[in-house]
Short mmCIF file of C-alpha atoms in Angstrom, two decimals:
data_model
loop_
_atom_site.label_atom_id
_atom_site.label_comp_id
_atom_site.label_asym_id
_atom_site.label_seq_id
_atom_site.Cartn_x
_atom_site.Cartn_y
_atom_site.Cartn_z
CA MET C 47 17.34 -10.01 -8.14
CA HIS C 48 14.62 -7.77 -6.83
CA ILE C 49 11.02 -8.90 -7.00
CA MET C 50 9.01 -5.96 -8.24
CA GLU C 51 6.23 -4.29 -6.28
CA GLY C 52 2.90 -6.05 -6.63
CA PHE C 53 4.24 -9.22 -8.23
CA LEU C 54 3.94 -11.48 -5.16
CA PRO C 55 0.27 -12.14 -4.33
CA GLY C 56 -1.12 -12.61 -0.82
CA PRO C 57 -0.55 -14.55 1.39
CA TRP C 58 3.03 -14.93 0.15
CA TRP C 59 4.26 -11.39 0.66
CA GLN C 60 2.97 -11.45 4.25
CA ILE C 61 4.59 -14.87 4.84
CA TRP C 62 8.01 -13.60 3.71
CA PHE C 63 7.71 -10.63 6.06
CA ILE C 64 7.03 -13.03 8.93
CA ILE C 65 9.98 -15.27 7.96
CA SER C 66 12.39 -12.32 7.67
CA ALA C 67 11.29 -10.63 10.89
CA PRO C 68 13.19 -12.77 13.46
CA PHE C 69 16.52 -12.31 11.63
CA VAL C 70 16.09 -8.56 11.39
CA ILE C 71 14.93 -8.28 15.01
CA TYR C 72 17.92 -10.31 16.19
CA GLY C 73 20.11 -8.03 14.07
CA MET C 74 18.58 -4.98 15.78
CA PHE C 75 19.40 -6.42 19.20
CA GLN C 76 22.98 -7.06 18.09
CA LEU C 77 23.11 -3.52 16.76
CA ARG C 78 21.89 -2.06 20.05
CA ARG C 79 24.50 -4.05 21.99
CA LEU C 80 27.21 -2.99 19.56
CA PHE C 81 26.27 0.70 19.89
CA GLU C 82 26.36 0.43 23.68
CA GLU C 83 29.78 -1.23 23.72
CA ARG C 84 31.47 0.76 20.98
CA ARG C 85 29.95 4.12 20.23
CA GLU C 86 32.15 4.56 17.15
CA ALA C 87 30.17 1.74 15.52
CA LEU C 88 27.21 3.93 14.47
CA PRO C 89 28.97 6.25 11.99
CA LEU C 90 31.07 3.38 10.63
CA LEU C 91 28.04 1.15 10.04
CA ALA C 92 26.23 4.08 8.45
CA VAL C 93 28.95 4.57 5.86
CA ALA C 94 28.99 0.80 5.37
CA GLY C 95 25.26 0.86 4.60
CA ALA C 96 25.72 3.71 2.16
CA PHE C 97 28.64 1.80 0.64
CA VAL C 98 26.48 -1.29 0.09
CA PHE C 99 23.79 0.90 -1.49
CA VAL C 100 26.20 2.62 -3.88
CA LEU C 101 27.97 -0.65 -4.70
CA SER C 102 24.66 -2.28 -5.53
CA SER C 103 23.66 0.59 -7.81
CA LEU C 104 26.88 0.40 -9.83
CA LYS C 105 26.46 -0.95 -13.31
CA LEU C 106 28.52 -4.10 -13.73
CA PRO C 107 30.25 -5.01 -16.95
CA SER C 108 27.85 -7.63 -18.24
CA VAL C 109 28.17 -10.38 -20.83
CA THR C 110 24.56 -10.73 -21.86
CA GLY C 111 24.16 -7.02 -22.48
CA SER C 112 21.43 -6.56 -19.92
CA CYS C 113 22.17 -4.04 -17.22
CA SER C 114 23.14 -5.86 -14.07
CA HIS C 115 24.01 -4.80 -10.57
CA PRO C 116 25.99 -6.50 -7.80
CA THR C 117 24.13 -7.27 -4.56
CA GLY C 118 26.96 -6.02 -2.39
CA THR C 119 25.60 -7.78 0.68
CA GLY C 120 28.15 -10.58 0.36
CA LEU C 121 30.92 -8.12 1.12
CA GLY C 122 28.85 -6.67 3.95
CA ALA C 123 28.44 -10.08 5.54
CA ILE C 124 32.20 -10.81 5.36
CA LEU C 125 32.94 -7.44 6.97
CA PHE C 126 30.21 -7.14 9.61
CA GLY C 127 28.59 -10.55 10.08
CA PRO C 128 25.25 -11.79 8.74
CA PHE C 129 22.76 -10.38 11.25
CA ILE C 130 23.91 -6.78 11.20
CA THR C 131 24.08 -7.07 7.43
CA SER C 132 20.42 -8.08 7.45
CA VAL C 133 19.50 -4.78 9.17
CA LEU C 134 21.71 -2.89 6.71
CA GLY C 135 20.08 -4.92 3.93
CA LEU C 136 16.62 -3.83 5.09
CA ILE C 137 17.65 -0.17 5.04
CA VAL C 138 19.41 -0.49 1.68
CA LEU C 139 16.46 -2.32 0.09
CA LEU C 140 14.03 0.30 1.39
CA TYR C 141 16.15 3.02 -0.21
CA GLN C 142 16.51 1.05 -3.41
CA ALA C 143 12.74 0.74 -3.63
CA LEU C 144 12.18 4.43 -2.91
CA PHE C 145 15.13 5.95 -4.81
CA LEU C 146 15.77 3.63 -7.73
CA ALA C 147 12.48 1.71 -8.05
CA HIS C 148 14.28 -1.61 -7.58
CA GLY C 149 11.98 -3.87 -5.59
CA GLY C 150 8.98 -2.66 -3.66
CA LEU C 151 7.26 -2.25 -0.31
CA THR C 152 5.03 -5.35 -0.19
CA THR C 153 7.86 -7.43 -1.66
CA LEU C 154 10.31 -5.96 0.86
CA GLY C 155 9.96 -9.01 3.13
CA ALA C 156 10.77 -11.43 0.32
CA ASN C 157 13.63 -9.30 -0.97
CA VAL C 158 15.09 -8.87 2.52
CA PHE C 159 15.04 -12.64 2.93
CA SER C 160 16.78 -13.39 -0.38
CA MET C 161 19.26 -10.52 -0.45
CA GLY C 162 19.66 -9.49 3.17
CA ILE C 163 19.47 -12.88 4.93
CA ALA C 164 20.09 -15.89 2.67
CA GLY C 165 22.94 -14.32 0.66
CA PRO C 166 24.82 -12.92 3.67
CA LEU C 167 24.42 -16.16 5.67
CA VAL C 168 25.96 -18.15 2.81
CA ALA C 169 28.76 -15.60 2.30
CA PHE C 170 29.58 -15.51 6.00
CA GLY C 171 29.52 -19.31 6.34
CA ILE C 172 31.80 -19.85 3.35
CA TYR C 173 34.19 -17.12 4.44
CA ARG C 174 34.47 -18.64 7.94
CA LEU C 175 34.89 -22.17 6.59
CA GLY C 176 37.47 -21.08 4.04
CA THR C 177 39.57 -19.16 6.54
CA LYS C 178 39.47 -22.05 9.01
CA ALA C 179 40.48 -24.53 6.32
CA GLY C 180 43.34 -22.26 5.29
CA VAL C 181 42.16 -21.74 1.70
CA ASN C 182 43.70 -18.80 -0.18
CA THR C 183 41.92 -15.61 1.00
CA PHE C 184 41.04 -14.37 -2.49
CA VAL C 185 39.61 -17.74 -3.51
CA THR C 186 37.53 -17.75 -0.32
CA VAL C 187 36.25 -14.22 -0.93
CA PHE C 188 35.48 -15.06 -4.56
CA LEU C 189 33.54 -18.18 -3.54
CA ALA C 190 31.73 -16.39 -0.71
CA ALA C 191 30.57 -13.50 -2.93
CA ALA C 192 29.70 -15.63 -5.96
CA LEU C 193 27.81 -18.28 -3.96
CA ALA C 194 26.00 -15.59 -1.95
CA ASP C 195 24.80 -14.18 -5.26
CA LEU C 196 23.70 -17.61 -6.42
CA ALA C 197 21.93 -18.26 -3.11
CA THR C 198 20.06 -14.98 -3.51
CA TYR C 199 19.00 -15.95 -7.00
CA ILE C 200 17.92 -19.47 -6.00
CA VAL C 201 15.90 -18.12 -3.06
CA THR C 202 14.20 -15.61 -5.38
CA SER C 203 13.31 -18.40 -7.79
CA VAL C 204 11.89 -20.45 -4.89
CA GLN C 205 9.87 -17.45 -3.72
CA LEU C 206 8.34 -17.04 -7.18
CA ALA C 207 7.84 -20.79 -7.59
CA VAL C 208 5.90 -21.33 -4.36
CA ALA C 209 3.72 -18.33 -5.17
CA PHE C 210 3.02 -19.54 -8.72
CA PRO C 211 3.19 -23.37 -8.88
CA ALA C 212 3.02 -24.94 -12.35
CA GLU C 213 0.02 -26.93 -13.50
CA ALA C 214 2.10 -30.00 -14.39
CA GLY C 215 4.72 -30.80 -11.78
CA GLY C 216 3.72 -28.13 -9.26
CA ILE C 217 6.29 -26.08 -7.38
CA PHE C 218 9.32 -27.99 -8.71
CA ALA C 219 8.43 -27.51 -12.34
CA SER C 220 7.94 -23.78 -11.92
CA LEU C 221 11.13 -23.59 -9.84
CA ALA C 222 12.99 -25.15 -12.76
CA ALA C 223 11.38 -22.70 -15.17
CA PHE C 224 12.05 -19.55 -13.14
CA GLY C 225 15.52 -20.91 -12.38
CA THR C 226 16.46 -21.35 -16.04
CA VAL C 227 15.06 -17.99 -17.10
CA PHE C 228 17.04 -16.14 -14.46
CA ALA C 229 20.15 -18.36 -14.75
CA ILE C 230 20.99 -16.76 -18.12
CA THR C 231 21.72 -13.46 -16.44
CA GLN C 232 22.43 -14.51 -12.86
CA ILE C 233 25.20 -17.12 -13.25
CA PRO C 234 27.56 -14.88 -15.26
CA LEU C 235 26.64 -12.07 -12.89
CA ALA C 236 27.57 -14.16 -9.84
CA ILE C 237 30.97 -14.98 -11.31
CA ILE C 238 31.64 -11.33 -12.20
CA GLU C 239 30.54 -10.18 -8.75
CA GLY C 240 32.81 -12.79 -7.14
CA LEU C 241 35.76 -11.57 -9.23
CA ILE C 242 35.07 -7.94 -8.46
CA ILE C 243 34.65 -8.46 -4.72
CA ALA C 244 37.85 -10.52 -4.60
CA LEU C 245 39.70 -7.73 -6.45
CA ILE C 246 38.17 -5.11 -4.13
CA PHE C 247 39.58 -7.16 -1.25
CA LYS C 248 42.98 -7.18 -2.92
CA TYR C 249 43.01 -3.40 -3.35
CA ILE C 250 41.87 -2.83 0.24
CA ILE C 251 44.69 -5.09 1.48
CA ALA C 252 47.13 -3.17 -0.69
CA VAL C 253 46.07 0.28 0.54
CA ARG C 254 44.48 0.06 4.02
CA PRO C 255 44.92 -3.45 5.47
CA ASP C 256 44.55 -1.99 8.99
CA LEU C 257 40.80 -1.57 8.38
CA LEU C 258 40.34 -5.30 7.81
CA VAL C 259 42.43 -6.13 10.87
CA ARG C 260 40.32 -3.83 13.04
CA LEU C 261 37.11 -5.40 11.79
CA GLU C 262 38.64 -8.78 12.69
CA VAL C 263 38.13 -9.97 9.13
CA LEU C 264 41.78 -10.87 8.77
CA SER C 265 44.51 -11.31 11.36
CA GLN C 266 47.67 -9.22 11.14
CA ASN C 267 49.61 -12.40 10.32
CA SER C 268 47.53 -13.28 7.30
CA VAL C 269 47.67 -9.66 6.07
CA ASN C 270 51.46 -9.80 6.23
CA LYS C 271 51.51 -13.10 4.41
CA ILE C 272 49.20 -11.85 1.64
CA ARG C 273 51.18 -8.64 1.20
CA GLU C 274 54.40 -10.62 0.91
CA ALA C 275 52.81 -12.86 -1.70
CA LEU C 276 51.52 -9.86 -3.65
CA ALA C 277 54.81 -7.97 -3.56
CA MET A 38 22.45 5.99 -10.44
CA GLU A 39 22.44 9.69 -11.26
CA ASN A 40 18.64 9.69 -11.32
CA ILE A 41 17.56 9.43 -7.74
CA LEU A 42 13.84 9.75 -7.21
CA ASP A 43 14.37 11.56 -3.92
CA ASP A 44 15.75 14.60 -5.81
CA PHE A 45 12.38 15.02 -7.49
CA ALA A 46 10.53 14.48 -4.24
CA HIS A 47 12.08 17.65 -2.86
CA GLN A 48 10.64 19.78 -5.66
CA ASN A 49 7.24 18.23 -6.29
CA ALA A 50 4.03 20.21 -5.85
CA LEU A 51 2.71 17.95 -3.06
CA ARG A 52 5.87 18.42 -0.95
CA HIS A 53 4.00 20.11 1.89
CA VAL A 54 1.10 17.72 2.17
CA ASP A 55 1.28 15.68 5.38
CA ALA A 56 3.60 12.68 4.84
CA ARG A 57 1.24 10.35 6.74
CA LEU A 58 -1.56 11.08 4.26
CA LYS A 59 0.66 10.36 1.27
CA LEU A 60 1.91 7.15 2.87
CA VAL A 61 -1.61 5.94 3.66
CA LEU A 62 -2.69 6.72 0.09
CA GLY A 63 0.31 4.99 -1.50
CA ILE A 64 0.41 1.92 0.73
CA GLY A 65 -3.38 1.58 0.66
CA ALA A 66 -3.34 1.59 -3.13
CA ILE A 67 -0.52 -0.97 -3.20
CA ILE A 68 -2.39 -3.33 -0.89
CA ILE A 69 -5.61 -2.98 -2.90
CA SER A 70 -3.80 -3.73 -6.14
CA VAL A 71 -1.94 -6.72 -4.69
CA SER A 72 -5.13 -8.27 -3.31
CA SER A 73 -7.19 -7.72 -6.45
CA ALA A 74 -8.46 -10.82 -8.24
CA SER A 75 -8.89 -9.18 -11.63
CA PRO A 76 -6.61 -6.82 -13.60
CA ALA A 77 -9.25 -4.06 -13.57
CA ALA A 78 -8.59 -2.55 -10.14
CA PRO A 79 -4.75 -2.53 -10.46
CA LEU A 80 -4.97 -0.92 -13.90
CA CYS A 81 -7.36 1.74 -12.56
CA ILE A 82 -4.93 2.40 -9.72
CA ALA A 83 -1.98 2.56 -12.11
CA ALA A 84 -3.77 5.08 -14.32
CA THR A 85 -5.05 7.29 -11.50
CA MET A 86 -1.76 7.18 -9.60
CA ALA A 87 0.11 8.18 -12.75
CA CYS A 88 -2.30 11.11 -13.24
CA ILE A 89 -1.95 12.19 -9.61
CA THR A 90 1.84 12.05 -9.84
CA ILE A 91 2.12 13.88 -13.15
CA ILE A 92 -0.72 16.42 -12.81
CA LEU A 93 -1.04 17.11 -9.09
CA ALA A 94 2.59 16.59 -8.07
CA LYS A 95 3.88 18.10 -11.35
CA ILE A 96 6.49 15.40 -12.04
CA PRO A 97 7.76 15.64 -15.67
CA ALA A 98 5.86 13.12 -17.81
CA GLY A 99 8.98 12.13 -19.77
CA LEU A 100 10.78 11.13 -16.60
CA TYR A 101 7.74 9.18 -15.44
CA LEU A 102 7.59 7.19 -18.67
CA ARG A 103 11.27 6.33 -18.42
CA LEU A 104 10.69 5.14 -14.84
CA LEU A 105 7.89 2.86 -15.98
CA ALA A 106 10.37 1.05 -18.23
CA ILE A 107 12.16 -0.30 -15.12
CA PRO A 108 9.40 -2.69 -13.98
CA PHE A 109 8.52 -3.52 -17.58
CA GLY A 110 11.53 -5.82 -18.17
CA PHE A 111 10.92 -7.83 -15.02
CA ALA A 112 7.16 -7.95 -15.50
CA ALA A 113 7.49 -9.09 -19.11
CA THR A 114 9.90 -12.01 -18.47
CA SER A 115 8.13 -13.25 -15.35
CA GLY A 116 4.74 -12.78 -16.99
CA ILE A 117 5.77 -15.00 -19.91
CA VAL A 118 7.01 -17.71 -17.52
CA LEU A 119 3.66 -17.58 -15.72
CA VAL A 120 1.68 -17.84 -18.94
CA LEU A 121 3.66 -20.88 -20.09
CA LEU A 122 3.76 -22.69 -16.76
CA THR A 123 0.44 -22.45 -15.06
CA GLY A 124 -2.66 -23.99 -16.47
CA GLY A 125 -6.40 -24.53 -16.16
CA GLY A 126 -9.26 -23.74 -18.49
CA ALA A 127 -9.34 -24.07 -22.26
CA HIS A 128 -6.03 -24.85 -23.97
CA LEU A 129 -5.07 -22.25 -26.56
CA TRP A 130 -1.60 -23.47 -27.57
CA GLU A 131 0.69 -26.33 -26.62
CA ALA A 132 4.28 -27.35 -27.33
CA THR A 133 6.97 -29.57 -25.87
CA VAL A 134 10.40 -27.98 -25.56
CA LEU A 135 13.31 -30.05 -24.20
CA GLY A 136 10.95 -32.48 -22.50
CA CYS A 137 9.00 -29.71 -20.75
CA SER A 138 5.42 -29.38 -21.76
CA LEU A 139 4.51 -25.74 -22.26
CA SER A 140 0.93 -24.73 -22.64
CA VAL A 141 -0.97 -21.51 -22.95
CA THR A 142 -4.43 -21.75 -21.47
CA ALA A 143 -7.15 -19.26 -20.74
CA ALA A 144 -6.46 -19.37 -17.00
CA SER A 145 -2.71 -18.97 -17.48
CA VAL A 146 -3.14 -15.92 -19.73
CA ASN A 147 -5.44 -14.42 -17.11
CA LEU A 148 -2.94 -15.12 -14.33
CA GLY A 149 -0.06 -13.64 -16.34
CA LEU A 150 -2.02 -10.48 -17.14
CA LEU A 151 -3.16 -10.22 -13.53
CA ALA A 152 0.44 -10.43 -12.23
CA VAL A 153 1.62 -7.80 -14.73
CA ALA A 154 -1.32 -5.53 -13.91
CA ARG A 155 -0.66 -5.85 -10.17
CA THR A 156 3.01 -5.01 -10.76
CA PHE A 157 2.07 -1.84 -12.64
CA GLY A 158 -0.54 -0.84 -10.05
CA GLY A 159 1.99 -1.41 -7.29
CA MET A 160 4.85 0.33 -9.07
CA CYS A 161 2.76 3.43 -9.89
CA SER A 162 1.72 3.69 -6.24
CA LEU A 163 5.33 3.18 -5.16
CA TYR A 164 6.42 5.93 -7.55
CA PHE A 165 3.76 8.16 -6.01
CA ILE A 166 5.33 7.72 -2.55
CA ALA A 167 8.89 7.95 -3.88
CA LEU A 168 8.31 11.05 -5.99
CA THR A 169 6.18 13.05 -3.54
CA THR A 170 7.58 12.21 -0.11
CA PRO A 171 11.21 13.06 0.59
CA MET A 172 12.98 10.66 2.96
CA VAL A 173 13.38 13.43 5.54
CA SER A 174 9.65 13.51 6.18
CA LEU A 175 9.54 9.70 6.32
CA PHE A 176 12.04 9.76 9.21
CA ALA A 177 9.62 11.88 11.22
CA VAL A 178 6.86 9.35 10.47
CA MET A 179 9.18 6.49 11.53
CA GLN A 180 9.73 8.28 14.81
CA THR A 181 6.03 8.65 15.50
CA LEU A 182 5.65 4.93 14.72
CA ARG A 183 8.18 4.28 17.54
CA LEU A 184 10.57 2.18 15.48
CA PRO A 185 13.82 1.44 17.36
CA ARG A 186 16.02 4.53 17.73
CA GLU A 187 19.10 2.69 16.50
CA PHE A 188 17.32 1.82 13.29
CA ILE A 189 16.17 5.39 12.61
CA ASP A 190 19.56 6.89 13.46
CA LEU A 191 21.30 4.39 11.25
CA SER A 192 18.84 5.01 8.39
CA MET A 193 19.34 8.76 8.62
CA LEU A 194 23.11 8.51 8.51
CA VAL A 195 23.00 5.94 5.69
CA TYR A 196 20.74 8.35 3.79
CA ARG A 197 23.15 11.23 4.29
CA PHE A 198 26.15 9.19 3.13
CA ILE A 199 24.51 7.71 0.06
CA PHE A 200 24.71 11.14 -1.57
CA VAL A 201 28.29 11.75 -0.48
CA LEU A 202 29.42 8.38 -1.83
CA ILE A 203 27.44 8.61 -5.05
CA GLY A 204 29.21 11.89 -5.74
CA GLU A 205 32.57 10.21 -5.15
CA ALA A 206 31.65 7.19 -7.25
CA ILE A 207 30.54 9.35 -10.19
CA ALA A 208 33.74 11.41 -10.00
CA ILE A 209 35.94 8.28 -9.95
CA GLN A 210 33.95 6.66 -12.74
CA ASN A 211 34.22 9.76 -14.93
CA ALA A 212 37.96 9.87 -14.35
CA GLN A 213 38.26 6.18 -15.23
CA GLU A 214 36.18 6.58 -18.34
CA MET A 215 38.27 9.48 -19.57
CA ARG A 216 41.31 7.23 -19.30
CA HIS A 217 39.55 4.44 -21.24
CA GLY A 218 38.97 2.39 -18.11
CA TYR A 219 35.82 0.76 -19.47
CA THR A 220 36.98 -0.27 -22.93
CA GLY A 221 36.96 -4.03 -23.05
CA PHE A 222 35.63 -6.53 -20.54
CA LYS A 223 38.81 -7.26 -18.58
CA ARG A 224 39.59 -3.62 -18.10
CA SER A 225 36.01 -2.90 -16.99
CA VAL A 226 36.21 -5.57 -14.29
CA ARG A 227 39.49 -4.10 -13.08
CA SER A 228 38.20 -0.52 -13.08
CA CYS A 229 34.99 -1.56 -11.39
CA SER A 230 36.79 -3.27 -8.52
CA MET A 231 39.24 -0.40 -8.10
CA LEU A 232 36.25 1.88 -7.84
CA GLY A 233 34.67 -0.38 -5.22
CA ALA A 234 37.84 -0.61 -3.14
CA MET A 235 38.48 3.14 -3.22
CA LEU A 236 34.85 3.72 -2.33
CA PHE A 237 35.17 1.46 0.71
CA ILE A 238 38.36 3.15 1.90
CA ARG A 239 36.97 6.63 1.34
CA SER A 240 33.71 5.79 3.06
CA TRP A 241 35.63 4.46 6.04
CA GLU A 242 37.62 7.67 6.27
CA LYS A 243 34.40 9.67 6.01
CA GLY A 244 32.99 7.59 8.84
CA GLU A 245 35.96 8.42 11.04
CA ASP A 246 35.61 12.12 10.18
CA LEU A 247 31.93 11.94 11.07
CA LEU A 248 32.77 10.37 14.43
CA ARG A 249 35.18 13.19 15.23
CA ALA A 250 32.63 15.79 14.12
CA MET A 251 29.92 14.20 16.27
CA ASP A 252 32.26 13.91 19.24
CA SER A 253 33.18 17.57 19.08
CA ARG A 254 29.47 18.39 19.19
CA CYS A 255 28.92 16.29 22.33
CA TYR A 256 27.36 13.22 20.68
CA ASP A 257 25.94 11.00 23.43
CA GLY A 258 24.42 8.22 21.39
CA ARG A 259 21.24 10.06 20.45
CA LEU A 260 20.46 11.99 17.31
CA GLU A 261 17.57 14.35 17.79
CA LEU A 262 15.18 15.18 14.96
CA PRO A 263 13.41 18.53 15.01
CA ARG A 264 9.74 17.76 15.43
CA THR A 265 7.55 19.35 12.82
CA ASP A 266 3.97 19.15 13.93
CA THR A 267 1.75 19.37 10.92
CA ARG A 268 -1.95 18.98 11.39
CA LEU A 269 -3.82 16.64 9.14
CA SER A 270 -5.98 18.62 6.76
CA LEU A 271 -9.53 17.31 6.87
CA ARG A 272 -9.99 17.85 3.15
CA GLY A 273 -6.86 15.84 2.34
CA ALA A 274 -7.90 13.01 4.64
CA ALA A 275 -11.39 12.99 3.09
CA CYS A 276 -9.92 12.84 -0.44
CA VAL A 277 -7.62 9.94 0.47
CA ALA A 278 -10.45 8.07 2.16
CA ALA A 279 -12.73 8.64 -0.84
CA TYR A 280 -10.06 7.48 -3.29
CA LEU A 281 -9.28 4.31 -1.33
CA ALA A 282 -13.00 3.58 -0.89
CA ALA A 283 -13.54 3.99 -4.64
CA CYS A 284 -10.64 1.63 -5.39
CA THR A 285 -12.01 -0.95 -2.94
CA LEU A 286 -15.41 -0.67 -4.60
CA ILE A 287 -13.83 -1.28 -8.03
CA LEU A 288 -11.96 -4.23 -6.52
CA ILE A 289 -15.20 -5.80 -5.25
CA VAL A 290 -17.29 -5.05 -8.34
CA THR A 291 -14.71 -6.27 -10.87
CA ALA A 292 -13.65 -9.35 -8.88
CA ASP A 293 -15.16 -11.77 -11.42
CA ILE A 294 -14.10 -10.01 -14.62
CA GLN A 295 -11.48 -11.94 -16.59
CA VAL A 296 -9.82 -11.02 -19.85
CA ILE A 297 -10.39 -14.37 -21.57
#
């Protein structure tokens, strides 16, 4: 859900820049520390950013017939944590605006908040909770990716609603309206993205589980357990 | 995803104009169209920016029209929501659907048109930046703006790898399609996730290769960009200033004009 260039009026586009800034700045500090500790992190994060970009420009099989794209940041958050994903999200959204005309420059702040901050935070939280509670890994990944998508879509609706409150009922009425209009495409999309990310996880575990262990996404024990269950 | 605007930016006729000038022009126009109170200024900006991009930068008009279809879907749906939701002024049409009262009023039509006009003004200016300024020259601008090194290095490497991975993704997708991987919904989901997983594994391996390549060239945590010092042409700067001043003037003069 990208908000197009020019759609958000002042002062809202400035406000979303200000809200997003602390997350991205904290992410930058984390990035700097990471690069100092482990110099191999830079090339690996770079390919991860490119991966998120390409993943989010893939056309998804869609039910409603409209062309839809995954956000990809849910997977990023599970793999690298929410703050670094927010920096990657900023870079990816900038490229999406400049290469694919998805989103824009003044709406970058709002889009970074919905797709690079809110979505990843939800995905990361659910993944952590699920692993701690011992829920099946694929169910956890599915929930994390699907709910991250939904969070992104809800935040986008809120951003549009506060900028354009309805005459009768104010912000809540327009939130309901924007919410229903986008729900038609976004809820099926969230489910499909959840399925796809969970399957991606399955294939990665089947082929290169060592990558997930090194990123500390899964422990060696749980990888062994999952592979036994899959075999 | 085969149509990346950056490809056109490398061949456009304004390629060698100073990137700072093009950025100031594009961003200035975006800000003017976002802050406009009537649809006149954004529509002027959309029209002039389209002319500049097609005539001066020699971007194919057919491609440009296809690009304009991208914002159209979003602008149309959100515009309709705005028209139905907001109110004020004379009522033109009213209905109650599922307990929600929907009304079309003069003020809501104006607001809807204004939002759509701003979107087109903004998108045309964004296309101007995207189609005339290759990313490579933006990195140099980022460096002069003193953005954090880590951020610029990361952006440059992400940029490089987007093209590598898109190539891989297209190759895999073609192979899948030739084997009927996208016939039927279930099979498409399966193919799509296989593609994603292979992409992740391949990109990881590429990252490790890159690390080895950088190590063997004495990488010490800094990527250096060759500095290209271009001097601002006075004529260019004057043209940009004149254009932005004219747009601001239109913005002020037309502030009270409403469609209905």
